[in-house]
PDB file of C-alpha atoms in Angstrom:
ATOM      1  CA  GLN A   1       8.126 -14.291   1.255  1.00  0.00           C
ATOM      2  CA  SER A   2       6.184 -11.695   2.809  1.00  0.00           C
ATOM      3  CA  VAL A   3       7.076 -10.659   6.286  1.00  0.00           C
ATOM      4  CA  LEU A   4       3.263 -10.645   7.840  1.00  0.00           C
ATOM      5  CA  THR A   5       1.727 -14.439   6.982  1.00  0.00           C
ATOM      6  CA  GLN A   6      -2.074 -14.933   5.993  1.00  0.00           C
ATOM      7  CA  SER A   7      -4.138 -17.430   4.899  1.00  0.00           C
ATOM      8  CA  PRO A   8      -4.521 -17.226   1.154  1.00  0.00           C
ATOM      9  CA  SER A   9      -7.261 -17.706   0.503  1.00  0.00           C
ATOM     10  CA  VAL A  10     -11.210 -17.703   2.254  1.00  0.00           C
ATOM     11  CA  SER A  11     -14.357 -18.333   1.984  1.00  0.00           C
ATOM     12  CA  GLY A  12     -17.846 -18.037   2.961  1.00  0.00           C
ATOM     13  CA  THR A  13     -21.644 -17.749   2.110  1.00  0.00           C
ATOM     14  CA  PRO A  14     -23.499 -14.493   1.782  1.00  0.00           C
ATOM     15  CA  GLY A  15     -24.667 -13.293   5.415  1.00  0.00           C
ATOM     16  CA  GLN A  16     -22.059 -15.279   7.343  1.00  0.00           C
ATOM     17  CA  ARG A  17     -19.516 -13.849   9.106  1.00  0.00           C
ATOM     18  CA  VAL A  18     -15.487 -14.273   7.861  1.00  0.00           C
ATOM     19  CA  THR A  19     -12.021 -13.594   9.516  1.00  0.00           C
ATOM     20  CA  ILE A  20      -8.691 -13.346   7.930  1.00  0.00           C
ATOM     21  CA  SER A  21      -6.126 -13.468  10.462  1.00  0.00           C
ATOM     22  CA  CYS A  22      -2.452 -12.022  10.108  1.00  0.00           C
ATOM     23  CA  SER A  23       0.436 -13.521  11.739  1.00  0.00           C
ATOM     24  CA  GLY A  24       4.008 -11.045  12.285  1.00  0.00           C
ATOM     25  CA  SER A  25       6.488  -9.782  14.791  1.00  0.00           C
ATOM     26  CA  THR A  26       7.517  -8.393  17.777  1.00  0.00           C
ATOM     27  CA  SER A  27       9.650  -6.346  15.449  1.00  0.00           C
ATOM     28  CA  ASN A  28       5.665  -5.266  13.363  1.00  0.00           C
ATOM     29  CA  ILE A  29       2.249  -6.206  14.370  1.00  0.00           C
ATOM     30  CA  GLY A  30       3.669  -6.384  18.274  1.00  0.00           C
ATOM     31  CA  SER A  31       5.051  -3.299  18.605  1.00  0.00           C
ATOM     32  CA  ASN A  32       3.117  -0.764  15.986  1.00  0.00           C
ATOM     33  CA  VAL A  33      -0.515  -0.255  14.353  1.00  0.00           C
ATOM     34  CA  VAL A  34      -1.933  -2.434  11.324  1.00  0.00           C
ATOM     35  CA  ASN A  35      -3.338  -1.862   8.430  1.00  0.00           C
ATOM     36  CA  TRP A  36      -5.998  -3.234   6.422  1.00  0.00           C
ATOM     37  CA  PHE A  37      -6.653  -2.412   2.609  1.00  0.00           C
ATOM     38  CA  GLN A  38      -8.915  -3.713   0.300  1.00  0.00           C
ATOM     39  CA  GLN A  39      -8.122  -4.335  -3.350  1.00  0.00           C
ATOM     40  CA  PHE A  40     -10.473  -5.624  -6.073  1.00  0.00           C
ATOM     41  CA  PRO A  41      -8.938  -7.053  -9.385  1.00  0.00           C
ATOM     42  CA  GLY A  42      -7.099  -4.273 -11.372  1.00  0.00           C
ATOM     43  CA  THR A  43      -7.639  -1.760  -8.998  1.00  0.00           C
ATOM     44  CA  ALA A  44      -5.445   0.273  -6.776  1.00  0.00           C
ATOM     45  CA  PRO A  45      -5.881  -0.588  -2.777  1.00  0.00           C
ATOM     46  CA  LYS A  46      -8.164   0.938  -0.220  1.00  0.00           C
ATOM     47  CA  LEU A  47      -7.631   1.419   3.188  1.00  0.00           C
ATOM     48  CA  LEU A  48     -10.155  -0.066   5.403  1.00  0.00           C
ATOM     49  CA  ILE A  49      -8.786  -0.575   8.737  1.00  0.00           C
ATOM     50  CA  TYR A  50      -6.249   1.638  10.262  1.00  0.00           C
ATOM     51  CA  TYR A  51      -4.555   2.467  13.333  1.00  0.00           C
ATOM     52  CA  ASN A  52      -5.535  -1.478  14.606  1.00  0.00           C
ATOM     53  CA  ASP A  53      -9.632  -0.940  14.558  1.00  0.00           C
ATOM     54  CA  ARG A  54     -10.492   2.291  13.280  1.00  0.00           C
ATOM     55  CA  ARG A  55     -12.413   2.949  10.200  1.00  0.00           C
ATOM     56  CA  PRO A  56     -11.783   5.142   7.978  1.00  0.00           C
ATOM     57  CA  SER A  57     -15.207   7.047   6.505  1.00  0.00           C
ATOM     58  CA  GLY A  58     -17.047   5.676   4.011  1.00  0.00           C
ATOM     59  CA  VAL A  59     -16.140   2.138   5.095  1.00  0.00           C
ATOM     60  CA  PRO A  60     -19.223  -0.029   6.547  1.00  0.00           C
ATOM     61  CA  ASP A  61     -19.791  -1.213   9.852  1.00  0.00           C
ATOM     62  CA  ARG A  62     -19.908  -4.534   9.037  1.00  0.00           C
ATOM     63  CA  PHE A  63     -15.416  -4.343   8.455  1.00  0.00           C
ATOM     64  CA  SER A  64     -13.819  -4.594  11.760  1.00  0.00           C
ATOM     65  CA  GLY A  65     -10.356  -5.483  13.381  1.00  0.00           C
ATOM     66  CA  SER A  66      -8.094  -6.222  16.346  1.00  0.00           C
ATOM     67  CA  LYS A  67      -4.804  -6.577  17.513  1.00  0.00           C
ATOM     68  CA  SER A  68      -3.604  -8.965  19.524  1.00  0.00           C
ATOM     69  CA  GLY A  69      -0.096  -9.393  20.414  1.00  0.00           C
ATOM     70  CA  THR A  70       1.763 -10.188  17.686  1.00  0.00           C
ATOM     71  CA  SER A  71      -1.230 -11.263  15.832  1.00  0.00           C
ATOM     72  CA  ALA A  72      -4.014  -9.307  14.094  1.00  0.00           C
ATOM     73  CA  SER A  73      -7.762 -10.191  12.720  1.00  0.00           C
ATOM     74  CA  LEU A  74     -10.264  -8.739  10.123  1.00  0.00           C
ATOM     75  CA  ALA A  75     -13.757  -9.590  10.060  1.00  0.00           C
ATOM     76  CA  ILE A  76     -16.340  -9.114   8.219  1.00  0.00           C
ATOM     77  CA  SER A  77     -20.129  -9.979   9.461  1.00  0.00           C
ATOM     78  CA  GLY A  78     -22.991 -10.175   7.485  1.00  0.00           C
ATOM     79  CA  LEU A  79     -20.634 -11.165   4.389  1.00  0.00           C
ATOM     80  CA  GLN A  80     -22.237  -9.436   0.900  1.00  0.00           C
ATOM     81  CA  SER A  81     -20.982 -10.596  -2.637  1.00  0.00           C
ATOM     82  CA  GLU A  82     -18.963  -7.438  -3.346  1.00  0.00           C
ATOM     83  CA  ASP A  83     -17.160  -8.148  -0.432  1.00  0.00           C
ATOM     84  CA  GLU A  84     -15.188 -10.419  -2.885  1.00  0.00           C
ATOM     85  CA  ALA A  85     -11.618  -9.220  -3.464  1.00  0.00           C
ATOM     86  CA  HIS A  86      -8.713  -9.605  -2.024  1.00  0.00           C
ATOM     87  CA  TYR A  87      -7.216  -8.181   1.373  1.00  0.00           C
ATOM     88  CA  TYR A  88      -4.312  -7.070   2.741  1.00  0.00           C
ATOM     89  CA  CYS A  89      -2.692  -6.406   6.038  1.00  0.00           C
ATOM     90  CA  ALA A  90       0.165  -4.151   6.911  1.00  0.00           C
ATOM     91  CA  SER A  91       2.402  -2.611   9.912  1.00  0.00           C
ATOM     92  CA  TRP A  92       5.049  -0.768  10.429  1.00  0.00           C
ATOM     93  CA  ASN A  93       8.246  -2.687  10.795  1.00  0.00           C
ATOM     94  CA  ASP A  94      11.926  -0.965  11.884  1.00  0.00           C
ATOM     95  CA  SER A  95      11.470   1.527   9.277  1.00  0.00           C
ATOM     96  CA  GLY A  96       9.051   0.558   6.715  1.00  0.00           C
ATOM     97  CA  TRP A  97       6.163  -0.589   5.868  1.00  0.00           C
ATOM     98  CA  VAL A  98       5.760  -4.876   5.600  1.00  0.00           C
ATOM     99  CA  PHE A  99       2.716  -6.217   4.155  1.00  0.00           C
ATOM    100  CA  GLY A 100       0.922  -9.440   4.307  1.00  0.00           C
ATOM    101  CA  GLY A 101       0.804 -11.794   0.845  1.00  0.00           C
ATOM    102  CA  GLY A 102      -2.740 -10.835   0.851  1.00  0.00           C
ATOM    103  CA  THR A 103      -6.245 -12.753   1.436  1.00  0.00           C
ATOM    104  CA  LYS A 104      -8.188 -14.095  -1.307  1.00  0.00           C
ATOM    105  CA  VAL A 105     -12.414 -13.377  -0.273  1.00  0.00           C
ATOM    106  CA  THR A 106     -14.323 -15.548  -1.828  1.00  0.00           C
ATOM    107  CA  VAL A 107     -18.652 -15.407  -0.879  1.00  0.00           C
ATOM    108  CA  LEU A 108     -19.882 -18.985  -2.342  1.00  0.00           C
TER     109      LEU A 108
ATOM    110  CA  ASP B   1     -11.640  15.533  -5.158  1.00  0.00           C
ATOM    111  CA  VAL B   2      -8.732  13.932  -3.515  1.00  0.00           C
ATOM    112  CA  GLN B   3      -6.674  12.783  -5.941  1.00  0.00           C
ATOM    113  CA  LEU B   4      -3.198  11.269  -6.604  1.00  0.00           C
ATOM    114  CA  LEU B   5      -2.378  11.061 -11.059  1.00  0.00           C
ATOM    115  CA  GLU B   6       1.425   8.916 -10.789  1.00  0.00           C
ATOM    116  CA  SER B   7       2.651   8.846 -14.525  1.00  0.00           C
ATOM    117  CA  GLY B   8       5.860   7.527 -16.141  1.00  0.00           C
ATOM    118  CA  GLY B   9       5.653   4.331 -15.928  1.00  0.00           C
ATOM    119  CA  GLU B  10       6.374   2.463 -19.213  1.00  0.00           C
ATOM    120  CA  LEU B  11       8.761   0.094 -21.228  1.00  0.00           C
ATOM    121  CA  VAL B  12      12.491  -0.318 -20.112  1.00  0.00           C
ATOM    122  CA  GLN B  13      15.298  -2.273 -20.784  1.00  0.00           C
ATOM    123  CA  PRO B  14      17.082  -3.720 -17.758  1.00  0.00           C
ATOM    124  CA  GLY B  15      19.919  -1.227 -16.552  1.00  0.00           C
ATOM    125  CA  GLY B  16      17.809   1.748 -17.691  1.00  0.00           C
ATOM    126  CA  SER B  17      16.067   4.494 -15.514  1.00  0.00           C
ATOM    127  CA  LEU B  18      12.794   6.415 -15.024  1.00  0.00           C
ATOM    128  CA  ARG B  19      10.786   8.902 -13.180  1.00  0.00           C
ATOM    129  CA  LEU B  20       7.807   8.604 -11.773  1.00  0.00           C
ATOM    130  CA  SER B  21       5.892  11.978 -10.665  1.00  0.00           C
ATOM    131  CA  CYS B  22       2.904  11.168  -9.074  1.00  0.00           C
ATOM    132  CA  ALA B  23       0.870  14.715  -9.191  1.00  0.00           C
ATOM    133  CA  ALA B  24      -2.057  15.216  -5.684  1.00  0.00           C
ATOM    134  CA  SER B  25      -4.928  17.370  -5.485  1.00  0.00           C
ATOM    135  CA  GLY B  26      -7.493  18.174  -3.747  1.00  0.00           C
ATOM    136  CA  PHE B  27      -5.939  18.608  -0.676  1.00  0.00           C
ATOM    137  CA  THR B  28      -2.551  20.509   0.711  1.00  0.00           C
ATOM    138  CA  PHE B  29       0.070  18.344   0.026  1.00  0.00           C
ATOM    139  CA  SER B  30       2.924  19.459   1.992  1.00  0.00           C
ATOM    140  CA  ASN B  31       1.182  18.915   4.984  1.00  0.00           C
ATOM    141  CA  TYR B  32       1.292  15.658   3.936  1.00  0.00           C
ATOM    142  CA  ALA B  33       3.840  12.487   4.493  1.00  0.00           C
ATOM    143  CA  MET B  34       4.250   9.930   1.347  1.00  0.00           C
ATOM    144  CA  ASN B  35       4.845   6.726  -0.256  1.00  0.00           C
ATOM    145  CA  TRP B  36       5.873   4.502  -2.273  1.00  0.00           C
ATOM    146  CA  VAL B  37       4.407   1.179  -2.942  1.00  0.00           C
ATOM    147  CA  ARG B  38       4.527  -1.384  -5.613  1.00  0.00           C
ATOM    148  CA  GLN B  39       2.748  -4.554  -6.840  1.00  0.00           C
ATOM    149  CA  ALA B  40       4.302  -7.047  -9.143  1.00  0.00           C
ATOM    150  CA  PRO B  41       2.142  -9.182 -11.994  1.00  0.00           C
ATOM    151  CA  GLY B  42      -0.168 -11.299  -9.871  1.00  0.00           C
ATOM    152  CA  LYS B  43       1.506 -10.694  -7.023  1.00  0.00           C
ATOM    153  CA  GLY B  44       0.984  -9.047  -3.360  1.00  0.00           C
ATOM    154  CA  LEU B  45       1.653  -5.052  -2.347  1.00  0.00           C
ATOM    155  CA  GLU B  46       5.337  -3.434  -1.262  1.00  0.00           C
ATOM    156  CA  TRP B  47       6.113  -0.631   0.003  1.00  0.00           C
ATOM    157  CA  LEU B  48       9.366   0.437  -1.266  1.00  0.00           C
ATOM    158  CA  SER B  49      10.064   4.268  -0.044  1.00  0.00           C
ATOM    159  CA  GLY B  50       8.905   7.230   2.126  1.00  0.00           C
ATOM    160  CA  LEU B  51       9.188  10.532   2.109  1.00  0.00           C
ATOM    161  CA  SER B  52       7.983  13.204   5.335  1.00  0.00           C
ATOM    162  CA  ASP B  53       5.745  16.222   4.615  1.00  0.00           C
ATOM    163  CA  SER B  54       9.143  18.410   4.382  1.00  0.00           C
ATOM    164  CA  GLY B  55      10.854  16.602   2.642  1.00  0.00           C
ATOM    165  CA  ASP B  56      13.916  16.127   5.226  1.00  0.00           C
ATOM    166  CA  ASP B  57      13.287  11.959   6.064  1.00  0.00           C
ATOM    167  CA  THR B  58      13.519   9.794   3.843  1.00  0.00           C
ATOM    168  CA  LYS B  59      12.950   5.800   3.891  1.00  0.00           C
ATOM    169  CA  TYR B  60      13.720   3.080   1.898  1.00  0.00           C
ATOM    170  CA  ALA B  61      12.932  -0.841   1.694  1.00  0.00           C
ATOM    171  CA  ALA B  62      16.136  -2.398   1.811  1.00  0.00           C
ATOM    172  CA  SER B  63      15.507  -4.180  -1.851  1.00  0.00           C
ATOM    173  CA  VAL B  64      15.471  -0.589  -3.674  1.00  0.00           C
ATOM    174  CA  LYS B  65      17.651   1.523  -1.366  1.00  0.00           C
ATOM    175  CA  GLY B  66      21.278   2.825  -2.960  1.00  0.00           C
ATOM    176  CA  ARG B  67      18.570   2.612  -6.061  1.00  0.00           C
ATOM    177  CA  PHE B  68      15.814   4.198  -6.188  1.00  0.00           C
ATOM    178  CA  THR B  69      15.459   7.956  -5.456  1.00  0.00           C
ATOM    179  CA  ILE B  70      12.477   9.259  -3.586  1.00  0.00           C
ATOM    180  CA  SER B  71      12.386  13.629  -3.462  1.00  0.00           C
ATOM    181  CA  ARG B  72       8.499  16.132  -3.627  1.00  0.00           C
ATOM    182  CA  ASP B  73       8.351  19.789  -4.726  1.00  0.00           C
ATOM    183  CA  ASN B  74       5.194  21.378  -2.921  1.00  0.00           C
ATOM    184  CA  SER B  75       5.264  24.096  -4.559  1.00  0.00           C
ATOM    185  CA  LYS B  76       4.229  21.948  -7.685  1.00  0.00           C
ATOM    186  CA  ASP B  77       1.942  19.474  -5.259  1.00  0.00           C
ATOM    187  CA  THR B  78       4.580  16.317  -6.861  1.00  0.00           C
ATOM    188  CA  LEU B  79       6.145  13.544  -5.940  1.00  0.00           C
ATOM    189  CA  TYR B  80       9.183  12.264  -7.410  1.00  0.00           C
ATOM    190  CA  LEU B  81      10.741   8.327  -7.700  1.00  0.00           C
ATOM    191  CA  HIS B  82      13.988   7.906  -9.536  1.00  0.00           C
ATOM    192  CA  LEU B  83      14.427   4.342 -11.162  1.00  0.00           C
ATOM    193  CA  ASN B  84      18.162   3.544 -11.539  1.00  0.00           C
ATOM    194  CA  SER B  85      19.684   0.252 -11.824  1.00  0.00           C
ATOM    195  CA  LEU B  86      15.811  -1.516 -13.281  1.00  0.00           C
ATOM    196  CA  ARG B  87      16.199  -5.024 -13.192  1.00  0.00           C
ATOM    197  CA  PRO B  88      13.452  -7.284 -14.544  1.00  0.00           C
ATOM    198  CA  GLU B  89      12.023  -8.201 -11.538  1.00  0.00           C
ATOM    199  CA  ASP B  90      11.182  -4.396 -10.916  1.00  0.00           C
ATOM    200  CA  THR B  91       8.411  -4.872 -13.438  1.00  0.00           C
ATOM    201  CA  ALA B  92       5.329  -3.565 -11.443  1.00  0.00           C
ATOM    202  CA  VAL B  93       2.665  -0.990 -10.919  1.00  0.00           C
ATOM    203  CA  TYR B  94       3.797   1.595  -8.959  1.00  0.00           C
ATOM    204  CA  TYR B  95       1.571   3.104  -6.363  1.00  0.00           C
ATOM    205  CA  CYS B  96       1.770   7.075  -4.681  1.00  0.00           C
ATOM    206  CA  VAL B  97       0.182   6.869  -1.558  1.00  0.00           C
ATOM    207  CA  GLN B  98      -0.452   9.478   0.958  1.00  0.00           C
ATOM    208  CA  ASP B  99       0.025   9.743   4.552  1.00  0.00           C
ATOM    209  CA  GLU B 100       1.956   8.470   6.707  1.00  0.00           C
ATOM    210  CA  GLN B 101      -0.676   5.220   7.382  1.00  0.00           C
ATOM    211  CA  LEU B 102      -1.185   4.312   3.974  1.00  0.00           C
ATOM    212  CA  VAL B 103      -4.634   6.809   3.262  1.00  0.00           C
ATOM    213  CA  LEU B 104      -5.587   7.777   0.265  1.00  0.00           C
ATOM    214  CA  TRP B 105      -3.940   5.958  -3.054  1.00  0.00           C
ATOM    215  CA  GLY B 106      -3.588   6.755  -6.587  1.00  0.00           C
ATOM    216  CA  GLN B 107      -4.247   4.162  -9.792  1.00  0.00           C
ATOM    217  CA  GLY B 108      -0.622   3.223 -10.372  1.00  0.00           C
ATOM    218  CA  THR B 109       1.607   3.826 -13.323  1.00  0.00           C
ATOM    219  CA  LEU B 110       2.858   0.136 -14.404  1.00  0.00           C
ATOM    220  CA  VAL B 111       6.859  -0.126 -15.006  1.00  0.00           C
ATOM    221  CA  SER B 112       7.618  -2.665 -17.608  1.00  0.00           C
ATOM    222  CA  VAL B 113      11.962  -3.924 -17.270  1.00  0.00           C
ATOM    223  CA  SER B 114      12.139  -6.091 -20.140  1.00  0.00           C
ATOM    224  CA  SER B 115      15.208  -6.289 -23.131  1.00  0.00           C
TER     225      SER B 115
END
């Protein structure tokens, strides 16, 4: 059981906009930053969004993050086939990072 | 190239011990906090431990506190994780991760705990 709650899966067609939600509490998302990670099968996770809404160099601007209260969201605009992957949210919780269970994005 | 390279993962019996290493290159290792994160087969990510740049401040997840120990040798640009009293549920890929914001991830090393 993950501390942060994500829907297990979301799907969309190429070009569509999809949103992944991440729900937490006042102990984590409500009082700390949220980061998002992208993971392809058999590979290590990659930082996609940090400090709620900032993109590291090289991350396409079709990926965007937001936070409100105890929830956060990752949006993928103009969905592409290469975006099919697992996405994880994470936030600091008292004395360590906590993750969501992950969301599988499928491009139809 | 900025890189983290883990090693030391192997098959170990329940109750056994292991030391994982993470060799850093391409950046000033001593300037960065470091972390260990693991992923059980087919499961999500679990943060295990974090260590400040100087090595003075350590943090652990409740699931491994007292069994795992994080350390670093800044003269060798290497991060370590000592795993003791291993259990089957510790079977996972263990990732070394740079920075307080979990910026750069290594490729991982597989630890299997089984008799």
